[in-house]
Short mmCIF file of N, CA and C in Angstrom, two decimals:
data_model
loop_
_atom_site.label_atom_id
_atom_site.label_comp_id
_atom_site.label_asym_id
_atom_site.label_seq_id
_atom_site.Cartn_x
_atom_site.Cartn_y
_atom_site.Cartn_z
N VAL Y 131 0.86 -1.17 0.00
CA VAL Y 131 0.00 0.00 0.00
C VAL Y 131 0.90 1.23 0.00
N PRO Y 132 0.85 2.04 -1.05
CA PRO Y 132 1.62 3.29 -1.05
C PRO Y 132 0.81 4.45 -0.48
N GLY Y 133 1.50 5.34 0.20
CA GLY Y 133 0.87 6.53 0.74
C GLY Y 133 1.77 7.73 0.55
N ASN Y 134 1.17 8.87 0.26
CA ASN Y 134 1.89 10.14 0.15
C ASN Y 134 1.29 11.11 1.15
N TYR Y 135 2.13 11.95 1.72
CA TYR Y 135 1.63 12.99 2.62
C TYR Y 135 2.47 14.23 2.46
N ARG Y 136 1.89 15.35 2.84
CA ARG Y 136 2.63 16.61 2.94
C ARG Y 136 1.99 17.42 4.05
N THR Y 137 2.80 18.24 4.68
CA THR Y 137 2.30 19.02 5.82
C THR Y 137 2.39 20.51 5.51
N GLN Y 138 1.54 21.25 6.18
CA GLN Y 138 1.53 22.70 6.08
C GLN Y 138 1.37 23.27 7.48
N LEU Y 139 2.13 24.33 7.78
CA LEU Y 139 2.02 25.02 9.06
C LEU Y 139 1.21 26.30 8.89
N TRP Y 140 0.46 26.64 9.94
CA TRP Y 140 -0.34 27.86 9.94
C TRP Y 140 0.58 29.05 10.16
N ASP Y 141 0.45 30.04 9.30
CA ASP Y 141 1.22 31.28 9.42
C ASP Y 141 0.28 32.37 9.92
N LYS Y 142 0.56 32.88 11.13
CA LYS Y 142 -0.33 33.88 11.73
C LYS Y 142 -0.32 35.20 10.96
N GLN Y 143 0.83 35.57 10.40
CA GLN Y 143 0.92 36.84 9.69
C GLN Y 143 0.06 36.85 8.43
N SER Y 144 0.16 35.83 7.63
CA SER Y 144 -0.63 35.79 6.40
C SER Y 144 -1.99 35.14 6.61
N GLU Y 145 -2.21 34.58 7.79
CA GLU Y 145 -3.43 33.87 8.13
C GLU Y 145 -3.79 32.82 7.08
N SER Y 146 -2.80 32.00 6.74
CA SER Y 146 -3.01 30.91 5.79
C SER Y 146 -2.00 29.80 6.09
N PHE Y 147 -2.25 28.64 5.49
CA PHE Y 147 -1.32 27.53 5.65
C PHE Y 147 -0.23 27.64 4.59
N LEU Y 148 1.02 27.51 5.03
CA LEU Y 148 2.18 27.57 4.14
C LEU Y 148 2.92 26.23 4.20
N PRO Y 149 3.67 25.90 3.15
CA PRO Y 149 4.44 24.65 3.20
C PRO Y 149 5.35 24.62 4.41
N SER Y 150 5.49 23.46 5.02
CA SER Y 150 6.30 23.31 6.23
C SER Y 150 7.77 23.49 5.93
N THR Y 151 8.47 23.91 6.95
CA THR Y 151 9.92 24.04 6.83
C THR Y 151 10.55 22.66 6.81
N PRO Y 152 11.73 22.53 6.18
CA PRO Y 152 12.39 21.22 6.11
C PRO Y 152 12.72 20.63 7.49
N GLY Y 153 12.80 21.46 8.53
CA GLY Y 153 13.12 20.96 9.86
C GLY Y 153 12.02 20.11 10.48
N LEU Y 154 10.79 20.27 10.01
CA LEU Y 154 9.68 19.50 10.56
C LEU Y 154 9.74 18.08 10.02
N GLY Y 155 9.65 17.13 10.91
CA GLY Y 155 9.64 15.73 10.49
C GLY Y 155 8.39 15.04 10.97
N MET Y 156 8.08 13.95 10.32
CA MET Y 156 6.90 13.16 10.69
C MET Y 156 7.32 11.72 10.91
N HIS Y 157 6.77 11.11 11.92
CA HIS Y 157 6.98 9.69 12.17
C HIS Y 157 5.71 8.97 11.72
N VAL Y 158 5.89 7.99 10.83
CA VAL Y 158 4.75 7.23 10.30
C VAL Y 158 4.80 5.83 10.89
N GLU Y 159 3.68 5.42 11.48
CA GLU Y 159 3.59 4.07 12.05
C GLU Y 159 2.31 3.41 11.53
N VAL Y 160 2.45 2.19 11.05
CA VAL Y 160 1.32 1.44 10.53
C VAL Y 160 1.21 0.13 11.31
N LYS Y 161 -0.01 -0.17 11.78
CA LYS Y 161 -0.27 -1.42 12.50
C LYS Y 161 -1.31 -2.22 11.73
N ASP Y 162 -1.12 -3.55 11.71
CA ASP Y 162 -2.10 -4.42 11.05
C ASP Y 162 -3.27 -4.68 12.00
N PRO Y 163 -4.30 -5.40 11.56
CA PRO Y 163 -5.47 -5.63 12.42
C PRO Y 163 -5.16 -6.34 13.74
N ASP Y 164 -4.03 -7.07 13.79
CA ASP Y 164 -3.63 -7.75 15.03
C ASP Y 164 -2.82 -6.85 15.95
N GLY Y 165 -2.58 -5.60 15.55
CA GLY Y 165 -1.80 -4.68 16.36
C GLY Y 165 -0.30 -4.79 16.14
N LYS Y 166 0.12 -5.61 15.20
CA LYS Y 166 1.55 -5.77 14.89
C LYS Y 166 2.02 -4.59 14.05
N VAL Y 167 3.16 -4.01 14.41
CA VAL Y 167 3.70 -2.86 13.68
C VAL Y 167 4.27 -3.35 12.35
N VAL Y 168 3.71 -2.82 11.26
CA VAL Y 168 4.13 -3.18 9.91
C VAL Y 168 5.18 -2.19 9.40
N LEU Y 169 5.06 -0.91 9.84
CA LEU Y 169 5.99 0.14 9.42
C LEU Y 169 6.14 1.13 10.56
N SER Y 170 7.36 1.52 10.84
CA SER Y 170 7.64 2.55 11.83
C SER Y 170 8.90 3.26 11.36
N ARG Y 171 8.72 4.48 10.84
CA ARG Y 171 9.86 5.15 10.22
C ARG Y 171 9.71 6.66 10.30
N GLN Y 172 10.84 7.35 10.35
CA GLN Y 172 10.89 8.81 10.39
C GLN Y 172 11.02 9.36 8.96
N TYR Y 173 10.25 10.38 8.65
CA TYR Y 173 10.27 11.02 7.33
C TYR Y 173 10.37 12.53 7.52
N GLY Y 174 10.47 13.26 6.42
CA GLY Y 174 10.51 14.71 6.45
C GLY Y 174 9.12 15.31 6.49
N SER Y 175 9.05 16.62 6.19
CA SER Y 175 7.77 17.32 6.24
C SER Y 175 6.82 16.86 5.13
N GLU Y 176 7.36 16.23 4.09
CA GLU Y 176 6.51 15.56 3.11
C GLU Y 176 7.25 14.31 2.65
N GLY Y 177 6.49 13.31 2.27
CA GLY Y 177 7.15 12.08 1.88
C GLY Y 177 6.20 11.03 1.34
N ARG Y 178 6.81 9.90 1.01
CA ARG Y 178 6.07 8.76 0.46
C ARG Y 178 6.47 7.54 1.28
N PHE Y 179 5.47 6.76 1.68
CA PHE Y 179 5.75 5.53 2.41
C PHE Y 179 4.98 4.39 1.76
N THR Y 180 5.50 3.20 1.90
CA THR Y 180 4.83 2.00 1.39
C THR Y 180 4.93 0.91 2.44
N PHE Y 181 3.92 0.07 2.48
CA PHE Y 181 3.97 -1.09 3.37
C PHE Y 181 3.19 -2.23 2.74
N THR Y 182 3.56 -3.42 3.14
CA THR Y 182 2.88 -4.63 2.68
C THR Y 182 2.40 -5.37 3.91
N SER Y 183 1.14 -5.75 3.90
CA SER Y 183 0.60 -6.53 4.99
C SER Y 183 -0.05 -7.77 4.43
N HIS Y 184 0.17 -8.86 5.11
CA HIS Y 184 -0.41 -10.13 4.67
C HIS Y 184 -1.64 -10.48 5.48
N THR Y 185 -2.07 -9.54 6.33
CA THR Y 185 -3.25 -9.73 7.15
C THR Y 185 -4.38 -8.86 6.63
N PRO Y 186 -5.50 -9.45 6.20
CA PRO Y 186 -6.61 -8.62 5.72
C PRO Y 186 -7.31 -7.94 6.89
N GLY Y 187 -7.91 -6.81 6.62
CA GLY Y 187 -8.66 -6.11 7.63
C GLY Y 187 -8.25 -4.66 7.75
N GLU Y 188 -8.76 -4.01 8.78
CA GLU Y 188 -8.53 -2.59 9.00
C GLU Y 188 -7.14 -2.35 9.58
N HIS Y 189 -6.38 -1.50 8.93
CA HIS Y 189 -5.05 -1.13 9.39
C HIS Y 189 -5.10 0.27 10.01
N GLN Y 190 -4.20 0.53 10.94
CA GLN Y 190 -4.14 1.82 11.60
C GLN Y 190 -2.88 2.55 11.15
N ILE Y 191 -3.05 3.77 10.63
CA ILE Y 191 -1.93 4.58 10.18
C ILE Y 191 -1.87 5.81 11.07
N CYS Y 192 -0.74 5.98 11.76
CA CYS Y 192 -0.56 7.12 12.65
C CYS Y 192 0.60 7.98 12.16
N LEU Y 193 0.36 9.28 12.07
CA LEU Y 193 1.41 10.24 11.72
C LEU Y 193 1.62 11.14 12.92
N HIS Y 194 2.85 11.22 13.38
CA HIS Y 194 3.18 12.04 14.55
C HIS Y 194 4.23 13.06 14.14
N SER Y 195 4.05 14.30 14.58
CA SER Y 195 5.08 15.31 14.35
C SER Y 195 6.23 15.02 15.29
N ASN Y 196 7.45 15.21 14.82
CA ASN Y 196 8.61 14.93 15.66
C ASN Y 196 9.07 16.15 16.44
N SER Y 197 8.38 17.26 16.28
CA SER Y 197 8.91 18.49 16.84
C SER Y 197 7.90 19.18 17.75
N THR Y 198 8.31 19.44 18.98
CA THR Y 198 7.48 20.22 19.89
C THR Y 198 8.08 21.61 20.07
N ARG Y 199 9.27 21.83 19.51
CA ARG Y 199 9.93 23.13 19.68
C ARG Y 199 9.42 24.19 18.69
N MET Y 200 8.69 23.78 17.70
CA MET Y 200 8.18 24.73 16.71
C MET Y 200 6.91 25.39 17.24
N ALA Y 201 6.45 26.39 16.56
CA ALA Y 201 5.27 27.14 16.99
C ALA Y 201 4.00 26.30 16.92
N LEU Y 202 4.13 25.10 16.43
CA LEU Y 202 2.99 24.22 16.25
C LEU Y 202 2.20 24.03 17.55
N PHE Y 203 2.89 23.82 18.65
CA PHE Y 203 2.19 23.53 19.90
C PHE Y 203 2.01 24.76 20.77
N ALA Y 204 2.38 25.90 20.25
CA ALA Y 204 2.16 27.15 20.97
C ALA Y 204 0.96 27.87 20.32
N GLY Y 205 -0.12 27.13 20.13
CA GLY Y 205 -1.30 27.70 19.52
C GLY Y 205 -1.29 27.60 18.01
N GLY Y 206 -0.27 26.98 17.45
CA GLY Y 206 -0.18 26.84 16.00
C GLY Y 206 -1.02 25.68 15.50
N LYS Y 207 -1.10 25.57 14.18
CA LYS Y 207 -1.88 24.50 13.56
C LYS Y 207 -1.02 23.80 12.52
N LEU Y 208 -1.27 22.53 12.36
CA LEU Y 208 -0.59 21.73 11.36
C LEU Y 208 -1.65 21.04 10.51
N ARG Y 209 -1.53 21.17 9.19
CA ARG Y 209 -2.45 20.50 8.27
C ARG Y 209 -1.65 19.39 7.59
N VAL Y 210 -2.25 18.20 7.52
CA VAL Y 210 -1.61 17.06 6.87
C VAL Y 210 -2.51 16.59 5.74
N HIS Y 211 -1.95 16.55 4.54
CA HIS Y 211 -2.64 16.01 3.37
C HIS Y 211 -2.16 14.58 3.19
N LEU Y 212 -3.09 13.62 3.16
CA LEU Y 212 -2.74 12.21 3.09
C LEU Y 212 -3.47 11.56 1.92
N ASP Y 213 -2.72 10.85 1.09
CA ASP Y 213 -3.28 10.15 -0.07
C ASP Y 213 -2.81 8.70 0.00
N ILE Y 214 -3.75 7.78 0.10
CA ILE Y 214 -3.42 6.35 0.19
C ILE Y 214 -4.11 5.63 -0.96
N GLN Y 215 -3.37 4.76 -1.62
CA GLN Y 215 -3.93 3.99 -2.72
C GLN Y 215 -4.01 2.53 -2.29
N VAL Y 216 -5.15 1.92 -2.56
CA VAL Y 216 -5.34 0.51 -2.22
C VAL Y 216 -5.93 -0.22 -3.42
N GLY Y 217 -5.84 -1.53 -3.39
CA GLY Y 217 -6.45 -2.35 -4.43
C GLY Y 217 -5.74 -2.21 -5.76
N GLU Y 218 -6.54 -2.22 -6.84
CA GLU Y 218 -5.95 -2.18 -8.18
C GLU Y 218 -5.30 -0.84 -8.48
N HIS Y 219 -5.60 0.20 -7.68
CA HIS Y 219 -5.00 1.52 -7.90
C HIS Y 219 -3.51 1.53 -7.57
N THR Y 220 -3.03 0.52 -6.85
CA THR Y 220 -1.61 0.47 -6.48
C THR Y 220 -0.75 -0.07 -7.62
N ASN Y 221 -1.36 -0.66 -8.63
CA ASN Y 221 -0.59 -1.25 -9.73
C ASN Y 221 -0.12 -0.18 -10.71
N ASN Y 222 1.13 -0.29 -11.12
CA ASN Y 222 1.69 0.61 -12.12
C ASN Y 222 1.54 -0.07 -13.48
N TYR Y 223 0.42 0.16 -14.14
CA TYR Y 223 0.10 -0.58 -15.37
C TYR Y 223 1.06 -0.31 -16.53
N PRO Y 224 1.55 0.91 -16.73
CA PRO Y 224 2.54 1.09 -17.80
C PRO Y 224 3.80 0.25 -17.57
N GLU Y 225 4.21 0.14 -16.30
CA GLU Y 225 5.38 -0.69 -15.97
C GLU Y 225 5.08 -2.17 -16.21
N ILE Y 226 3.88 -2.61 -15.86
CA ILE Y 226 3.48 -4.01 -16.08
C ILE Y 226 3.46 -4.31 -17.58
N ALA Y 227 2.92 -3.38 -18.37
CA ALA Y 227 2.84 -3.58 -19.82
C ALA Y 227 4.23 -3.70 -20.43
N ALA Y 228 5.15 -2.86 -19.99
CA ALA Y 228 6.51 -2.90 -20.53
C ALA Y 228 7.22 -4.19 -20.14
N LYS Y 229 7.06 -4.60 -18.88
CA LYS Y 229 7.74 -5.79 -18.39
C LYS Y 229 7.21 -7.06 -19.05
N ASP Y 230 5.90 -7.18 -19.17
CA ASP Y 230 5.28 -8.39 -19.72
C ASP Y 230 5.04 -8.30 -21.22
N LYS Y 231 5.44 -7.17 -21.84
CA LYS Y 231 5.27 -6.96 -23.28
C LYS Y 231 3.81 -7.17 -23.71
N LEU Y 232 2.90 -6.46 -23.04
CA LEU Y 232 1.48 -6.59 -23.30
C LEU Y 232 1.02 -5.57 -24.33
N THR Y 233 0.05 -5.98 -25.15
CA THR Y 233 -0.57 -5.03 -26.06
C THR Y 233 -1.55 -4.17 -25.26
N GLU Y 234 -2.06 -3.13 -25.89
CA GLU Y 234 -3.02 -2.26 -25.23
C GLU Y 234 -4.26 -3.03 -24.79
N LEU Y 235 -4.74 -3.93 -25.64
CA LEU Y 235 -5.92 -4.74 -25.32
C LEU Y 235 -5.63 -5.69 -24.15
N GLN Y 236 -4.47 -6.32 -24.15
CA GLN Y 236 -4.11 -7.23 -23.06
C GLN Y 236 -3.98 -6.47 -21.74
N LEU Y 237 -3.41 -5.28 -21.81
CA LEU Y 237 -3.26 -4.47 -20.60
C LEU Y 237 -4.63 -4.07 -20.05
N ARG Y 238 -5.54 -3.66 -20.92
CA ARG Y 238 -6.89 -3.27 -20.48
C ARG Y 238 -7.62 -4.46 -19.87
N ALA Y 239 -7.42 -5.65 -20.46
CA ALA Y 239 -8.03 -6.87 -19.90
C ALA Y 239 -7.48 -7.14 -18.50
N ARG Y 240 -6.18 -6.94 -18.30
CA ARG Y 240 -5.56 -7.12 -16.98
C ARG Y 240 -6.16 -6.14 -15.98
N GLN Y 241 -6.35 -4.89 -16.40
CA GLN Y 241 -6.95 -3.88 -15.51
C GLN Y 241 -8.37 -4.27 -15.12
N LEU Y 242 -9.15 -4.73 -16.09
CA LEU Y 242 -10.53 -5.13 -15.81
C LEU Y 242 -10.58 -6.33 -14.86
N LEU Y 243 -9.70 -7.30 -15.05
CA LEU Y 243 -9.65 -8.45 -14.14
C LEU Y 243 -9.31 -8.02 -12.72
N ASP Y 244 -8.38 -7.07 -12.59
CA ASP Y 244 -8.03 -6.55 -11.26
C ASP Y 244 -9.21 -5.83 -10.62
N GLN Y 245 -9.96 -5.08 -11.42
CA GLN Y 245 -11.13 -4.38 -10.90
C GLN Y 245 -12.21 -5.36 -10.45
N VAL Y 246 -12.43 -6.41 -11.24
CA VAL Y 246 -13.42 -7.44 -10.88
C VAL Y 246 -13.01 -8.11 -9.56
N GLU Y 247 -11.72 -8.39 -9.42
CA GLU Y 247 -11.23 -9.03 -8.19
C GLU Y 247 -11.47 -8.12 -6.98
N GLN Y 248 -11.24 -6.81 -7.15
CA GLN Y 248 -11.49 -5.87 -6.05
C GLN Y 248 -12.96 -5.80 -5.71
N ILE Y 249 -13.82 -5.84 -6.70
CA ILE Y 249 -15.27 -5.82 -6.46
C ILE Y 249 -15.69 -7.06 -5.68
N GLN Y 250 -15.15 -8.22 -6.07
CA GLN Y 250 -15.47 -9.46 -5.35
C GLN Y 250 -15.00 -9.39 -3.91
N LYS Y 251 -13.81 -8.86 -3.69
CA LYS Y 251 -13.30 -8.72 -2.32
C LYS Y 251 -14.19 -7.80 -1.50
N GLU Y 252 -14.61 -6.70 -2.10
CA GLU Y 252 -15.47 -5.74 -1.39
C GLU Y 252 -16.83 -6.38 -1.07
N GLN Y 253 -17.39 -7.15 -2.01
CA GLN Y 253 -18.66 -7.81 -1.77
C GLN Y 253 -18.53 -8.83 -0.65
N ASN Y 254 -17.45 -9.61 -0.65
CA ASN Y 254 -17.24 -10.59 0.41
C ASN Y 254 -17.08 -9.89 1.76
N TYR Y 255 -16.38 -8.75 1.76
CA TYR Y 255 -16.22 -7.99 3.00
C TYR Y 255 -17.58 -7.49 3.51
N GLN Y 256 -18.40 -6.98 2.59
CA GLN Y 256 -19.72 -6.47 2.98
C GLN Y 256 -20.63 -7.58 3.53
N ARG Y 257 -20.49 -8.78 2.96
CA ARG Y 257 -21.29 -9.91 3.47
C ARG Y 257 -20.87 -10.22 4.90
#
């Protein structure tokens, strides 16, 4: 599962959120449904993380700021933009096509099969 995030700090003078300074870091921790830590790593003010879990179910993703010395905790605000891709959206289809030497039609068939599989998984989950 790939995830991207970026942070913004509240600027009192301009009264808007501005990109965070490079000094701000984030700790990303991911736990599987059994509470086992799948990922625990320090990143910068924006970054990309990936994890693989072999346990189906709800995962917990926690992002913690590593800095209490910044104005963040003195009445400041921190905005975090988080984008997570799951299921067939995690596949890089142009890379798959190049590696497996697939035609456009074969690649589209692969995408449709992946989508059908995700629909079946979602239906089984809902049941």
